[in-house]
Phi, psi and omega in degrees: 000112179271152179232152185220132173238161189245120185225113179295128181206169191051199184285324189207005195284129156234138186248130185255146162249117203251115185232147183245104187307302180319290177300321197079014164280148175233136192235125176267128176249127181035085192276126172271331174218185180244324190270357143305326199286304180277344173291320189264349160270343173286314195295329165272351182079034191259153173245102183297113181272329191209148163225145189229110168284149175263321198187167197276348189297138195316317192270010166242011187226332211297338183267350187309314193294313176295313177294325166324300177301343170284320200234349182057041176277166183254117186258128178246138175193170183303133194303311173326322195245005189307328184283351179261343182246067194308001181245012177293130170281340203192116178254135185242125175250194183307127190080333189303164183236143154246163182235147174233092200066228182260020177241143204247134152248142173248135196288113165256148175266096176248078190264158195160299179289308158226174204291334177252022196282136180238179177215157178239105168282068188287100180291325179289329200261344188070050194212122168216147183247123199230023174044243187243028190277304191234130186225165183289114194047039175208182165216185180286159165291147173288072177268333177222015176227195190236152174307342170303305175300322196270331168292318162319298190299311183290338158313291168323302185295325192296323179288350178299146177297165180300343185263354194303117173282117186262109167266102198254169188243020175225152165264084189242359193290325185302297172306322171305323182276334162307307189282333179308321175294351167285332183281327175203061155339319190257023188270124178291334187279327161320314183276342172269336170288308188293324158323308177320290173304323181291326181284323163302315175296329189293325186291329200083028182269155162282156177230038178219149356314139155270197176215146171312315179301316181292324171291331172306326199268324199226359182262089183319321185281335184275343184257355174310129193296315186223200176262321163328305195291310185291338195267338172289315171299329189284312185293340168273336179297314198286352188246006197291000000 
């Protein structure tokens, strides 16, 4: 059985701890910082054995070195961004596999937010760690890639089973949803979800993980009909 723990750090980042009860292994996904991550693992009695990075941005790799120094863990990340992530022990790309105990995660190359961005898909466990590519009701900014790439990413994600749990790296849901309602004001599923999100945030609760099914119904970028529509929506969101 896999357990996932959410660690809120910085202003709106989430670091994820993925723990396999059978082997005792624990993976950190995208550690922005080290101390809260080490503390969260220690509190649970979990031993960190690996770090999986999705891309090179500092708020996703900033804790790598300190966590490795404290635990001796092995760090895996995108081969295409190895020059920007100096702490990698293993470089991976499309179709490569990483393991936690007996569980397998397949690497998906999903460039757009950064040129070498990857996701980790544990198909048998219905889990995917998407970094800054897919958000609850949103997608990442196109810093180093194109709308064509992001459109292709959205199609790949949309093809996954609806029950797949999506672990993204930021608490952007409320802002994403408010913008989405300006694009699809008649989307009843979106309106209902936003009511739930507003209530959750008023209580100080997190709104992720999400699911592929929920994103198919409410994410305006996943629901874009073509590349041009996604690009228009992304430009509008950038200036909103």
